[in-house]
Amino acid sequence: MKRTIIDPSQLELNEKVVSIKRVTKVVKGGRNMRFTALVVVGDGNGHVGAGLGKAAEIPEAIRKGKEDAMKKLIEVKLDANNSITHDTTGKHTGASVLLKRSPEGTGVIAGGPARNVCELAGIKNIRTKSLGSNNKQNVVLATINALSQLKSPEEVARLRGKSVEEILG
């Protein structure tokens, strides 16, 4: 699948810090403390990305995480009622996330890390289930993996050589 590069300067991006961890490297002279920040950015209109920032100070780690997330923006295919176009599953290491399409009025039914990704992507109606590992970083990346696999009905129709009406039933 060919990945298109999205210019973040054209979008009005919001950010959410999913997790901040203090990590330690033990060296001969003692312990070196640093921070890692997992940041999700999105415009609430079908664009979302996640990034990891590492630095000696928390604000610097968040800034680096935001920059990394902007480099990794993906476009999410949404249908008329701001849900995903079809059910899908995403995997990243030990975490898998099941995303299910939902009718209008359902809302975002998702756990913390997956909820952040869905809300920043602009999804209003979705059901998710986190399977396997509950590590925040892996769940966020599995959710983004699932969203990147989505195809629009037009794309599916073109790939199958059918009309959009035949695909939608």
Tab-separated table of C-alpha atoms in Angstrom:
chain	number	residue	atom	x	y	z
A	1	MET	CA	0.000	0.000	0.000
A	2	LYS	CA	1.446	3.350	-1.044
A	3	ARG	CA	1.612	5.906	1.756
A	4	THR	CA	0.824	9.496	0.848
A	5	ILE	CA	2.701	12.231	2.664
A	6	ILE	CA	0.392	14.686	4.435
A	7	ASP	CA	1.614	18.241	5.019
A	8	PRO	CA	0.938	19.059	8.713
A	9	SER	CA	1.308	22.816	8.138
A	10	GLN	CA	-1.958	22.777	6.118
A	11	LEU	CA	-3.925	21.230	9.026
A	12	GLU	CA	-5.117	22.596	12.369
A	13	LEU	CA	-3.760	19.877	14.642
A	14	ASN	CA	-4.687	19.168	18.260
A	15	GLU	CA	-2.484	17.052	20.492
A	16	LYS	CA	-3.053	14.696	23.397
A	17	VAL	CA	-0.312	13.250	25.571
A	18	VAL	CA	-1.197	9.580	26.096
A	19	SER	CA	1.625	8.701	28.472
A	20	ILE	CA	4.762	10.111	30.063
A	21	LYS	CA	7.260	7.656	31.506
A	22	ARG	CA	10.467	8.205	33.411
A	23	VAL	CA	13.118	5.826	32.132
A	24	THR	CA	16.465	5.124	33.739
A	25	LYS	CA	19.779	4.071	32.258
A	26	VAL	CA	22.150	2.701	34.873
A	27	VAL	CA	25.778	3.643	34.159
A	28	LYS	CA	28.992	3.409	36.149
A	29	GLY	CA	28.502	6.903	37.593
A	30	GLY	CA	24.902	6.258	38.719
A	31	ARG	CA	21.501	6.490	37.088
A	32	ASN	CA	20.626	8.659	34.083
A	33	MET	CA	16.958	9.726	34.223
A	34	ARG	CA	15.154	10.656	31.022
A	35	PHE	CA	11.517	10.968	29.974
A	36	THR	CA	9.561	9.480	27.086
A	37	ALA	CA	6.254	10.963	25.947
A	38	LEU	CA	3.714	9.257	23.687
A	39	VAL	CA	1.771	11.966	21.838
A	40	VAL	CA	-1.192	11.626	19.451
A	41	VAL	CA	-2.033	14.482	17.056
A	42	GLY	CA	-5.079	14.890	14.822
A	43	ASP	CA	-7.267	17.478	13.156
A	44	GLY	CA	-10.622	15.886	14.026
A	45	ASN	CA	-11.331	15.570	10.308
A	46	GLY	CA	-9.746	12.307	9.167
A	47	HIS	CA	-6.041	12.870	9.911
A	48	VAL	CA	-4.213	11.337	12.875
A	49	GLY	CA	-0.671	10.361	13.876
A	50	ALA	CA	1.270	9.147	16.919
A	51	GLY	CA	4.840	9.836	17.924
A	52	LEU	CA	7.324	9.111	20.672
A	53	GLY	CA	9.601	11.795	22.098
A	54	LYS	CA	12.545	11.221	24.432
A	55	ALA	CA	14.414	13.915	26.340
A	56	ALA	CA	15.884	14.904	29.703
A	57	GLU	CA	12.939	17.258	30.401
A	58	ILE	CA	9.199	16.532	30.094
A	59	PRO	CA	8.224	19.556	27.908
A	60	GLU	CA	11.051	18.765	25.494
A	61	ALA	CA	9.949	15.103	25.284
A	62	ILE	CA	6.363	16.215	24.522
A	63	ARG	CA	7.585	18.626	21.826
A	64	LYS	CA	9.691	15.889	20.203
A	65	GLY	CA	6.766	13.463	20.405
A	66	LYS	CA	4.481	15.982	18.687
A	67	GLU	CA	7.041	16.535	15.905
A	68	ASP	CA	7.385	12.763	15.431
A	69	ALA	CA	3.584	12.365	15.307
A	70	MET	CA	3.307	15.088	12.638
A	71	LYS	CA	5.774	13.167	10.465
A	72	LYS	CA	3.634	10.027	10.742
A	73	LEU	CA	0.184	11.431	9.890
A	74	ILE	CA	-2.252	9.085	8.140
A	75	GLU	CA	-5.599	9.766	6.464
A	76	VAL	CA	-8.622	7.922	7.864
A	77	LYS	CA	-11.559	7.046	5.600
A	78	LEU	CA	-14.839	8.023	7.308
A	79	ASP	CA	-18.415	7.378	6.167
A	80	ALA	CA	-21.459	9.699	6.249
A	81	ASN	CA	-22.161	9.268	10.001
A	82	ASN	CA	-18.507	9.820	11.024
A	83	SER	CA	-17.806	6.134	11.589
A	84	ILE	CA	-15.254	3.935	9.849
A	85	THR	CA	-16.171	2.435	6.468
A	86	HIS	CA	-15.802	-1.208	7.560
A	87	ASP	CA	-14.702	-3.366	10.518
A	88	THR	CA	-10.965	-3.939	10.817
A	89	THR	CA	-8.274	-5.240	13.151
A	90	GLY	CA	-4.843	-3.732	13.745
A	91	LYS	CA	-1.820	-5.340	15.355
A	92	HIS	CA	1.364	-3.977	16.827
A	93	THR	CA	3.665	-6.376	18.704
A	94	GLY	CA	1.489	-7.989	21.422
A	95	ALA	CA	-1.498	-5.666	21.131
A	96	SER	CA	-4.408	-6.058	18.740
A	97	VAL	CA	-7.311	-3.675	18.457
A	98	LEU	CA	-10.660	-4.543	16.872
A	99	LEU	CA	-12.518	-1.563	15.378
A	100	LYS	CA	-16.221	-1.998	14.587
A	101	ARG	CA	-18.408	0.298	12.550
A	102	SER	CA	-21.355	1.788	14.448
A	103	PRO	CA	-24.614	3.588	13.611
A	104	GLU	CA	-25.318	7.245	14.416
A	105	GLY	CA	-25.706	7.965	18.141
A	106	THR	CA	-23.386	5.215	19.389
A	107	GLY	CA	-20.536	7.521	20.372
A	108	VAL	CA	-16.924	6.489	20.892
A	109	ILE	CA	-16.838	3.247	22.865
A	110	ALA	CA	-13.130	2.699	23.434
A	111	GLY	CA	-10.495	2.378	26.136
A	112	GLY	CA	-8.169	5.287	26.965
A	113	PRO	CA	-5.368	5.035	24.369
A	114	ALA	CA	-7.652	3.893	21.517
A	115	ARG	CA	-10.212	6.589	22.461
A	116	ASN	CA	-7.568	9.329	22.110
A	117	VAL	CA	-6.697	8.151	18.598
A	118	CYS	CA	-10.357	7.833	17.503
A	119	GLU	CA	-11.385	11.240	18.866
A	120	LEU	CA	-8.441	13.068	17.280
A	121	ALA	CA	-9.139	11.306	13.960
A	122	GLY	CA	-12.662	12.768	13.992
A	123	ILE	CA	-14.495	9.464	14.461
A	124	LYS	CA	-17.798	10.068	16.273
A	125	ASN	CA	-19.372	6.566	16.230
A	126	ILE	CA	-17.211	3.481	16.793
A	127	ARG	CA	-16.873	0.431	19.015
A	128	THR	CA	-13.399	-0.880	19.814
A	129	LYS	CA	-12.011	-3.814	21.726
A	130	SER	CA	-8.413	-4.007	22.851
A	131	LEU	CA	-7.142	-7.585	22.707
A	132	GLY	CA	-3.846	-8.947	23.980
A	133	SER	CA	-1.386	-6.475	25.479
A	134	ASN	CA	-2.748	-3.354	27.186
A	135	ASN	CA	0.524	-1.434	26.882
A	136	LYS	CA	-0.508	2.139	25.955
A	137	GLN	CA	2.113	2.599	23.253
A	138	ASN	CA	1.293	-0.706	21.551
A	139	VAL	CA	-2.490	-0.089	21.735
A	140	VAL	CA	-2.099	3.377	20.145
A	141	LEU	CA	0.108	2.016	17.354
A	142	ALA	CA	-2.234	-0.975	16.790
A	143	THR	CA	-5.206	1.429	16.504
A	144	ILE	CA	-3.336	3.567	13.966
A	145	ASN	CA	-2.380	0.400	12.080
A	146	ALA	CA	-6.073	-0.603	11.929
A	147	LEU	CA	-7.148	2.872	10.760
A	148	SER	CA	-4.482	2.879	8.029
A	149	GLN	CA	-5.949	-0.372	6.607
A	150	LEU	CA	-9.358	1.238	5.964
A	151	LYS	CA	-10.512	1.546	2.368
A	152	SER	CA	-13.323	3.692	0.984
A	153	PRO	CA	-16.207	1.937	-0.833
A	154	GLU	CA	-14.993	3.549	-4.094
A	155	GLU	CA	-11.525	2.061	-3.599
A	156	VAL	CA	-12.940	-1.417	-2.861
A	157	ALA	CA	-15.227	-1.209	-5.921
A	158	ARG	CA	-12.302	-0.217	-8.151
A	159	LEU	CA	-10.109	-3.047	-6.825
A	160	ARG	CA	-12.881	-5.640	-7.332
A	161	GLY	CA	-14.002	-4.273	-10.682
A	162	LYS	CA	-17.564	-3.656	-9.485
A	163	SER	CA	-19.770	-0.616	-8.991
A	164	VAL	CA	-20.087	1.163	-5.635
A	165	GLU	CA	-23.792	0.164	-5.465
A	166	GLU	CA	-22.833	-3.536	-5.693
A	167	ILE	CA	-20.310	-3.129	-2.861
A	168	LEU	CA	-22.680	-1.247	-0.544
A	169	GLY	CA	-25.494	-3.717	-1.249
